[in-house]
PDB file of C-alpha atoms in Angstrom:
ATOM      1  CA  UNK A 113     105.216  98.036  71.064  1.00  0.00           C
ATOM      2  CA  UNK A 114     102.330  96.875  73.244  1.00  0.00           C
ATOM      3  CA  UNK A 115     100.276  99.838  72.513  1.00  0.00           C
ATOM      4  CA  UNK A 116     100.433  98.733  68.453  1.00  0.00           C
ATOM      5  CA  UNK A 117      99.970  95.134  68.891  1.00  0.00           C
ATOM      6  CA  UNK A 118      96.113  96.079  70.990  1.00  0.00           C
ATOM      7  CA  UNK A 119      95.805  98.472  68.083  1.00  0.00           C
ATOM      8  CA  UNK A 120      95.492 101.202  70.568  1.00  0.00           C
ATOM      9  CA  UNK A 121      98.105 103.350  70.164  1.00  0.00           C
ATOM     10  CA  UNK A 122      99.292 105.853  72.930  1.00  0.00           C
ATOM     11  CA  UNK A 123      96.944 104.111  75.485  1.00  0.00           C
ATOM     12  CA  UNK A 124      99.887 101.808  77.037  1.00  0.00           C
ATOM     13  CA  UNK A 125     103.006 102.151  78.523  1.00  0.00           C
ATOM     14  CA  UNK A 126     105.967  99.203  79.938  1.00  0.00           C
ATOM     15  CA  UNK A 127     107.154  99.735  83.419  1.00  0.00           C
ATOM     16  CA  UNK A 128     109.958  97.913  84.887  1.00  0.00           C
ATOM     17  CA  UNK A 129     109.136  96.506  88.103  1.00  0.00           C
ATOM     18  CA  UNK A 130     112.146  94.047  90.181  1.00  0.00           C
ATOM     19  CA  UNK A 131     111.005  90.834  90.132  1.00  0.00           C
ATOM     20  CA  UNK A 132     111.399  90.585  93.879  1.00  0.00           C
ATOM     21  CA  UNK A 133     108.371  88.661  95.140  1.00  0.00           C
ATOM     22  CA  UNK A 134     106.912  92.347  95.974  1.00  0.00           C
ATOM     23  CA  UNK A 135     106.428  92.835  92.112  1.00  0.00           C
ATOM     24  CA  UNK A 136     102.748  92.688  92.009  1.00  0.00           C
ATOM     25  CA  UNK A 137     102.444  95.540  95.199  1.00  0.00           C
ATOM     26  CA  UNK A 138     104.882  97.852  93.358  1.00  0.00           C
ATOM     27  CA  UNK A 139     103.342  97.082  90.101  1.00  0.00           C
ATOM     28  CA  UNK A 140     100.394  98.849  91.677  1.00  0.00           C
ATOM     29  CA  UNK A 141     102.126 101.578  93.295  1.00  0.00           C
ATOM     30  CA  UNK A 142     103.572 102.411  90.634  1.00  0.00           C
ATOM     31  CA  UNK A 143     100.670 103.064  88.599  1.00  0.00           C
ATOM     32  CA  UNK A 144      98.048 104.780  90.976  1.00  0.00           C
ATOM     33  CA  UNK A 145      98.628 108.828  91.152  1.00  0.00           C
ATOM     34  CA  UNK A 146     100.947 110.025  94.019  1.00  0.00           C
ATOM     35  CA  UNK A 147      98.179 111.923  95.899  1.00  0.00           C
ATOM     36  CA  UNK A 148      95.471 111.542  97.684  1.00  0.00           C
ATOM     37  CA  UNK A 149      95.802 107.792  98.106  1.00  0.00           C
ATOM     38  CA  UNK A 150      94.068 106.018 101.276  1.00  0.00           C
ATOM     39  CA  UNK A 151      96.142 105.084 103.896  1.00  0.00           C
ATOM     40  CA  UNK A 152      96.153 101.027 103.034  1.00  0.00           C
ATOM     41  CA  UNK A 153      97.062 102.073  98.905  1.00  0.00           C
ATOM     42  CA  UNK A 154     100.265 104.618 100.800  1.00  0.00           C
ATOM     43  CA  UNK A 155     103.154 102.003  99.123  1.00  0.00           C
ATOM     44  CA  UNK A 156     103.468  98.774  97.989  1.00  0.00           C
ATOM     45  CA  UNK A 157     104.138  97.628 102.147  1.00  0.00           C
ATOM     46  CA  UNK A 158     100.895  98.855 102.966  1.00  0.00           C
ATOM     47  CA  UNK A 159      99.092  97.320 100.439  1.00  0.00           C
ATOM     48  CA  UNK A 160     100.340  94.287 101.617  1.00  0.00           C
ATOM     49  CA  UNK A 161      99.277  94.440 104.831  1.00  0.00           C
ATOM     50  CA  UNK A 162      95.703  95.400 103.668  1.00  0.00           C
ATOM     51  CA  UNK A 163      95.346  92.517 102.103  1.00  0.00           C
ATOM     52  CA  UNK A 164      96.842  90.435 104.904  1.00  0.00           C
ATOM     53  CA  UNK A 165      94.049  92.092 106.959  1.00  0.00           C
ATOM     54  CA  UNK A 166      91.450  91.331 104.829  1.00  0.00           C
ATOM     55  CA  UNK A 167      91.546  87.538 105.054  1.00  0.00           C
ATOM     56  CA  UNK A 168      89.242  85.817 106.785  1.00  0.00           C
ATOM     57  CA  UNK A 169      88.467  82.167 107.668  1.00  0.00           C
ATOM     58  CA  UNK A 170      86.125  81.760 104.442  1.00  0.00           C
ATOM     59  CA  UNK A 171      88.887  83.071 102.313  1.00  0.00           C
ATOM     60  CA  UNK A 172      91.631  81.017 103.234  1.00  0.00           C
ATOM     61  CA  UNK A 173      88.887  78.089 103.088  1.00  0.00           C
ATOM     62  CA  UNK A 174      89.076  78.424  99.677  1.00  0.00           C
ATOM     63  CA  UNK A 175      92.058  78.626  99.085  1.00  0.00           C
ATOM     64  CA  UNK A 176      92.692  74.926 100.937  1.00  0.00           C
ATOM     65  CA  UNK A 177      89.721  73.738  98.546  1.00  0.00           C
ATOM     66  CA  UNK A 178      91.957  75.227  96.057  1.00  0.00           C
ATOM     67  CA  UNK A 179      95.284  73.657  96.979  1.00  0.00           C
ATOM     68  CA  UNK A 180      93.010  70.323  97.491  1.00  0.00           C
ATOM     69  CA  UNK A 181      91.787  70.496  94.037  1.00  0.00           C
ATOM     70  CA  UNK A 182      94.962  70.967  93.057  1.00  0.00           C
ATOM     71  CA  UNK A 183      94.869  74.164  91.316  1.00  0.00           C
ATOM     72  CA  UNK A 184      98.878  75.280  90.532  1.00  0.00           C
ATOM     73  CA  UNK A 185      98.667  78.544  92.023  1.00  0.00           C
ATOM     74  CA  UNK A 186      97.628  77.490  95.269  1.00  0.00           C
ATOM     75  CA  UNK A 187     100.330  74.325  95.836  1.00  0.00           C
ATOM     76  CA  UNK A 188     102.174  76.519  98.622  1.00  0.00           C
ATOM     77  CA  UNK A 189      99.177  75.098 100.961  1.00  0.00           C
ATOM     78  CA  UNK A 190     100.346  71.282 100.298  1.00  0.00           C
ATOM     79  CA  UNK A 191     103.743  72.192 101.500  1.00  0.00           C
ATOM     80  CA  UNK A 192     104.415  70.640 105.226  1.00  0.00           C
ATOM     81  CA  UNK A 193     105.460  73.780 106.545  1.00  0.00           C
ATOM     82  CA  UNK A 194     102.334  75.656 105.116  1.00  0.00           C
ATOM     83  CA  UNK A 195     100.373  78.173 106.863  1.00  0.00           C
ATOM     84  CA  UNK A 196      97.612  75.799 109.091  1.00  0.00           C
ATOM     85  CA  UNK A 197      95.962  78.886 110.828  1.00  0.00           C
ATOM     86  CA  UNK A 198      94.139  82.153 109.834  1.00  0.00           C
ATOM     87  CA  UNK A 199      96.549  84.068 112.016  1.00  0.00           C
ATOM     88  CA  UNK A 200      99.210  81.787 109.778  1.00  0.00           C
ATOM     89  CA  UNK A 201      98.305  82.781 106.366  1.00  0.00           C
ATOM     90  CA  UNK A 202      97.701  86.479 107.503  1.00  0.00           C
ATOM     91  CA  UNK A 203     101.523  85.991 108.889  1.00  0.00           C
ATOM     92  CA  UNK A 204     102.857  84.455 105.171  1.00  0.00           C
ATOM     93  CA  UNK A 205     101.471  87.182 103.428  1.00  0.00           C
ATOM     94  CA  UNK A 206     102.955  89.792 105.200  1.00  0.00           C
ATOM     95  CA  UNK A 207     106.112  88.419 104.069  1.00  0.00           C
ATOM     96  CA  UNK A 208     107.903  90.470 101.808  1.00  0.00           C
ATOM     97  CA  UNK A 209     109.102  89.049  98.568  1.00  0.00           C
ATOM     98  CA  UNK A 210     112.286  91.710  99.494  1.00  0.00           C
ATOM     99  CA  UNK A 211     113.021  90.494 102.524  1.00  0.00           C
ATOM    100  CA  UNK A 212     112.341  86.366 102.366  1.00  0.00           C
ATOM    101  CA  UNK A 213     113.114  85.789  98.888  1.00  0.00           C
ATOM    102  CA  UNK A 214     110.699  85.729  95.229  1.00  0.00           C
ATOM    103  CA  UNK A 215     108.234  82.824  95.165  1.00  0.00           C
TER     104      UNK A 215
END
């Protein structure tokens, strides 16, 4: 198992988490304790939203520089229906993987 092959046995455990496009969110939730959790760590949907929150015009900056430099993970930018706007990209990730589809 994983715990044996980073010779660190007992340490690690697999989860299963639905690849849903909301797999990252209730990767999380799944591992942080029950109780007390802050408000924005409640579930997976809030988490989301925190982070949707917490982007600002800097941010999403650099994530266009990103896109521009042509760095895989931020291609979604170059599409011609991509987020233009801060209000945009706080919009887009909102979206729920469940809801609109993985990817």
């Amino acid at each position: 198992g994983i715990s044996r092959t980073l010779r660190a046995p007992g340490q690690f455990e697999l989860l299963n988490v639905t690849p849903d496009g909301d797999c990252f969110y209730n990767a999380v939730d799944k591992l942080l304790p029950e109780s007390p959790r802050p408000p924005a760590l409640e579930s997976a949907v809030t988490m989301r939203e925190m982070v949707a929150d917490s982007l600002t015009e800097e941010i999403v900056d650099l994530y266009r520089m990103c896109a521009s430099a042509g760095v895989e993970d931020f291609a979604w930018l170059n599409h011609h229906r991509a987020p233009m706007t801060l209000d945009e990209v706080r919009a887009f990730a909102r979206k729920r993987g469940s809801e609109e589809g993985a990817g």
